[in-house]
Structure formats: structure tokens, C-alpha cells
Amino acid sequence: MFKKEIKYIFLKDEKIEITINSDIDIYFLILNQNVDIKLIHLANAKCNIHVNVIAKDKDLNIKLNSIVNKNEKNTELHQYLNGYCLKHSSINFEPVMDINNNVINVSHEIVLGDINKDILFYLNTKNYDTLTARSVFLNSIFLINESKNKKFNEFFKKLIA
């Protein structure tokens, strides 16, 4: 049975470069910092890149640069960028796809804004107050319960409070 690798990366550095040579789903978790992500995709690799960002009291710049060179055939690349702006913040996404061949399947999607009010309303109907509802939603997006990084969990909880 085929199994795709799943990797969660909590970005602490402003720049990161990764070479992708297998089928993988990558989840980048970014909390209130500017980042520059460079991904080099090799042949026969199928990759879903999920970039989840929370900004609070800060304007952020997030660059995601995916590179596929001429000889890298049978490559599939999908970028999903999700940004949540809390309290006086903005996020500038720059999804760059440097594609140097025509035998590839690519796409990107960007969702940016505050938490959907319908989601908050639904959680309110389940007896969650608004602050707890926001926390529950963002925890689900960032898979906090899955994280083994205590510093990440503590920072996340302070950020959304």
C-alpha cells in the first residue's frame, strides 16, 4: 500500500530551503514572523504545500518560491496558503512558481482574512464563547495537539489570547 510522507515544520528561521524528492505533504506553521521559503522539486515527486500563518499586531511578508527545473518530469505541485489576521495586522503572500518545463501539474490557492464568522457562530451554538471558539478553530488549523514542541504551543496560546 502506498503511503505519502507528511511533515510538519514550525518555522523559527526567516529563510528555509528544502529539496523535495518524494511524494509528500508539507505543513508550514508560521506565527507572527516574515519568512522566505524556497522549495526545489525533483522528478517524480508529488507535493502538497500548506502554509498556515497567523499575524497579530504586525504586517507580515510570506514568500513561497517553488522551483521545477527543465529535466524534472512527472512532477506535481500544489500550494495552499492560509493567513489569519488578528488585531491590526496584514499578510502579504508572494507565491512564486518558477516552472521550467511543460510536463507538470501545478496550482495555488490563497485564503486570507479573519476567522470566518459562520464558523464562530457555529461554535457559539455549541456553547463555546467567542474567545474559546477562535482558539478551538486556530488549534484545529495548526494541529496544536499534534505538536510535541512545548515552546511552539506556549507561543501559540499567547498569540491567540
mmCIF file of N, CA, C and O in Angstrom, residues 8-18 27-37 51-53 58 60 62 142 147-156:
data_model
loop_
_atom_site.group_PDB
_atom_site.id
_atom_site.type_symbol
_atom_site.label_atom_id
_atom_site.label_comp_id
_atom_site.label_asym_id
_atom_site.label_seq_id
_atom_site.Cartn_x
_atom_site.Cartn_y
_atom_site.Cartn_z
ATOM 1 N N TYR A 8 5.445 18.233 9.321
ATOM 2 C CA TYR A 8 5.027 19.498 9.926
ATOM 3 C C TYR A 8 6.282 20.283 10.273
ATOM 4 O O TYR A 8 7.171 19.762 10.944
ATOM 5 N N ILE A 9 6.333 21.533 9.829
ATOM 6 C CA ILE A 9 7.516 22.361 10.087
ATOM 7 C C ILE A 9 7.073 23.669 10.727
ATOM 8 O O ILE A 9 6.350 24.454 10.119
ATOM 9 N N PHE A 10 7.486 23.875 11.977
ATOM 10 C CA PHE A 10 7.250 25.141 12.667
ATOM 11 C C PHE A 10 8.454 26.023 12.361
ATOM 12 O O PHE A 10 9.571 25.727 12.772
ATOM 13 N N LEU A 11 8.239 27.082 11.583
ATOM 14 C CA LEU A 11 9.361 27.911 11.143
ATOM 15 C C LEU A 11 9.810 28.847 12.248
ATOM 16 O O LEU A 11 9.040 29.650 12.750
ATOM 17 N N LYS A 12 11.080 28.725 12.602
ATOM 18 C CA LYS A 12 11.697 29.611 13.577
ATOM 19 C C LYS A 12 12.667 30.562 12.870
ATOM 20 O O LYS A 12 13.031 31.582 13.407
ATOM 21 N N ASP A 13 13.109 30.153 11.694
ATOM 22 C CA ASP A 13 14.057 30.961 10.935
ATOM 23 C C ASP A 13 13.319 31.696 9.824
ATOM 24 O O ASP A 13 12.281 31.260 9.354
ATOM 25 N N GLU A 14 13.886 32.808 9.396
ATOM 26 C CA GLU A 14 13.225 33.590 8.361
ATOM 27 C C GLU A 14 13.447 33.028 6.965
ATOM 28 O O GLU A 14 12.686 33.317 6.062
ATOM 29 N N LYS A 15 14.480 32.199 6.780
ATOM 30 C CA LYS A 15 14.740 31.618 5.462
ATOM 31 C C LYS A 15 14.924 30.116 5.611
ATOM 32 O O LYS A 15 15.553 29.647 6.546
ATOM 33 N N ILE A 16 14.337 29.381 4.657
ATOM 34 C CA ILE A 16 14.489 27.933 4.655
ATOM 35 C C ILE A 16 14.510 27.462 3.213
ATOM 36 O O ILE A 16 13.826 28.026 2.356
ATOM 37 N N GLU A 17 15.330 26.432 2.932
ATOM 38 C CA GLU A 17 15.394 25.835 1.601
ATOM 39 C C GLU A 17 15.302 24.320 1.763
ATOM 40 O O GLU A 17 16.000 23.741 2.582
ATOM 41 N N ILE A 18 14.404 23.705 0.979
ATOM 42 C CA ILE A 18 14.186 22.268 1.057
ATOM 43 C C ILE A 18 14.158 21.703 -0.363
ATOM 44 O O ILE A 18 13.551 22.289 -1.256
ATOM 45 N N TYR A 27 3.390 20.803 5.869
ATOM 46 C CA TYR A 27 2.608 21.824 6.558
ATOM 47 C C TYR A 27 3.577 22.770 7.251
ATOM 48 O O TYR A 27 4.278 22.367 8.180
ATOM 49 N N PHE A 28 3.643 24.007 6.772
ATOM 50 C CA PHE A 28 4.455 25.033 7.425
ATOM 51 C C PHE A 28 3.564 25.792 8.395
ATOM 52 O O PHE A 28 2.478 26.234 8.032
ATOM 53 N N LEU A 29 4.006 25.946 9.625
ATOM 54 C CA LEU A 29 3.285 26.690 10.649
ATOM 55 C C LEU A 29 4.086 27.949 10.954
ATOM 56 O O LEU A 29 5.234 27.868 11.403
ATOM 57 N N ILE A 30 3.492 29.102 10.706
ATOM 58 C CA ILE A 30 4.213 30.374 10.842
ATOM 59 C C ILE A 30 3.420 31.281 11.772
ATOM 60 O O ILE A 30 2.260 31.590 11.500
ATOM 61 N N LEU A 31 4.056 31.692 12.857
ATOM 62 C CA LEU A 31 3.399 32.550 13.835
ATOM 63 C C LEU A 31 4.115 33.889 13.924
ATOM 64 O O LEU A 31 5.235 33.980 14.433
ATOM 65 N N ASN A 32 3.502 34.913 13.370
ATOM 66 C CA ASN A 32 3.922 36.305 13.545
ATOM 67 C C ASN A 32 5.366 36.591 13.137
ATOM 68 O O ASN A 32 6.070 37.333 13.817
ATOM 69 N N GLN A 33 5.818 36.028 12.019
ATOM 70 C CA GLN A 33 7.152 36.367 11.530
ATOM 71 C C GLN A 33 7.188 36.341 10.005
ATOM 72 O O GLN A 33 6.401 35.653 9.373
ATOM 73 N N ASN A 34 8.099 37.106 9.428
ATOM 74 C CA ASN A 34 8.318 37.128 7.989
ATOM 75 C C ASN A 34 9.152 35.903 7.612
ATOM 76 O O ASN A 34 10.079 35.549 8.337
ATOM 77 N N VAL A 35 8.806 35.266 6.491
ATOM 78 C CA VAL A 35 9.583 34.103 6.063
ATOM 79 C C VAL A 35 9.757 34.087 4.551
ATOM 80 O O VAL A 35 8.970 34.664 3.806
ATOM 81 N N ASP A 36 10.815 33.405 4.131
ATOM 82 C CA ASP A 36 11.137 33.195 2.728
ATOM 83 C C ASP A 36 11.409 31.698 2.581
ATOM 84 O O ASP A 36 12.419 31.198 3.077
ATOM 85 N N ILE A 37 10.486 30.984 1.926
ATOM 86 C CA ILE A 37 10.595 29.536 1.765
ATOM 87 C C ILE A 37 10.965 29.241 0.320
ATOM 88 O O ILE A 37 10.310 29.722 -0.609
ATOM 89 N N VAL A 51 0.787 26.284 3.751
ATOM 90 C CA VAL A 51 1.417 27.321 4.559
ATOM 91 C C VAL A 51 0.321 27.985 5.384
ATOM 92 O O VAL A 51 -0.580 28.609 4.831
ATOM 93 N N ASN A 52 0.372 27.810 6.698
ATOM 94 C CA ASN A 52 -0.616 28.387 7.609
ATOM 95 C C ASN A 52 0.056 29.471 8.434
ATOM 96 O O ASN A 52 1.051 29.212 9.111
ATOM 97 N N VAL A 53 -0.508 30.680 8.374
ATOM 98 C CA VAL A 53 0.114 31.841 9.010
ATOM 99 C C VAL A 53 -0.897 32.537 9.915
ATOM 100 O O VAL A 53 -2.045 32.724 9.535
ATOM 101 N N LYS A 58 0.988 42.974 13.623
ATOM 102 C CA LYS A 58 2.198 43.026 12.810
ATOM 103 C C LYS A 58 1.830 42.798 11.343
ATOM 104 O O LYS A 58 0.904 42.053 11.041
ATOM 105 N N LEU A 60 3.042 41.118 7.911
ATOM 106 C CA LEU A 60 3.967 40.044 7.550
ATOM 107 C C LEU A 60 4.130 39.922 6.044
ATOM 108 O O LEU A 60 3.193 40.168 5.285
ATOM 109 N N ILE A 62 5.259 36.899 3.403
ATOM 110 C CA ILE A 62 5.497 35.465 3.294
ATOM 111 C C ILE A 62 5.767 35.147 1.826
ATOM 112 O O ILE A 62 4.901 35.346 0.972
ATOM 113 N N PHE A 142 -3.802 24.575 13.125
ATOM 114 C CA PHE A 142 -2.377 24.398 13.383
ATOM 115 C C PHE A 142 -2.039 23.080 14.060
ATOM 116 O O PHE A 142 -0.894 22.824 14.377
ATOM 117 N N SER A 147 1.451 18.791 18.043
ATOM 118 C CA SER A 147 2.798 19.334 18.193
ATOM 119 C C SER A 147 3.447 18.855 19.481
ATOM 120 O O SER A 147 2.876 18.912 20.552
ATOM 121 N N LYS A 148 4.676 18.405 19.353
ATOM 122 C CA LYS A 148 5.457 17.975 20.518
ATOM 123 C C LYS A 148 6.335 19.118 21.041
ATOM 124 O O LYS A 148 7.025 18.975 22.017
ATOM 125 N N ASN A 149 6.294 20.258 20.328
ATOM 126 C CA ASN A 149 7.147 21.387 20.660
ATOM 127 C C ASN A 149 6.464 22.265 21.709
ATOM 128 O O ASN A 149 5.536 23.017 21.401
ATOM 129 N N LYS A 150 6.922 22.201 22.960
ATOM 130 C CA LYS A 150 6.282 22.957 24.049
ATOM 131 C C LYS A 150 6.388 24.462 23.833
ATOM 132 O O LYS A 150 5.455 25.205 24.109
ATOM 133 N N LYS A 151 7.545 24.934 23.346
ATOM 134 C CA LYS A 151 7.711 26.368 23.108
ATOM 135 C C LYS A 151 6.713 26.852 22.057
ATOM 136 O O LYS A 151 6.148 27.928 22.178
ATOM 137 N N PHE A 152 6.504 26.060 21.016
ATOM 138 C CA PHE A 152 5.535 26.407 19.980
ATOM 139 C C PHE A 152 4.139 26.511 20.591
ATOM 140 O O PHE A 152 3.416 27.471 20.361
ATOM 141 N N ASN A 153 3.747 25.513 21.372
ATOM 142 C CA ASN A 153 2.416 25.507 21.994
ATOM 143 C C ASN A 153 2.219 26.724 22.885
ATOM 144 O O ASN A 153 1.172 27.371 22.846
ATOM 145 N N GLU A 154 3.222 27.057 23.704
ATOM 146 C CA GLU A 154 3.122 28.206 24.606
ATOM 147 C C GLU A 154 3.014 29.507 23.818
ATOM 148 O O GLU A 154 2.193 30.372 24.124
ATOM 149 N N PHE A 155 3.855 29.670 22.789
ATOM 150 C CA PHE A 155 3.836 30.879 21.983
ATOM 151 C C PHE A 155 2.491 31.021 21.274
ATOM 152 O O PHE A 155 1.912 32.103 21.230
ATOM 153 N N PHE A 156 1.978 29.925 20.734
ATOM 154 C CA PHE A 156 0.696 29.934 20.036
ATOM 155 C C PHE A 156 -0.423 30.391 20.962
ATOM 156 O O PHE A 156 -1.235 31.237 20.610
#
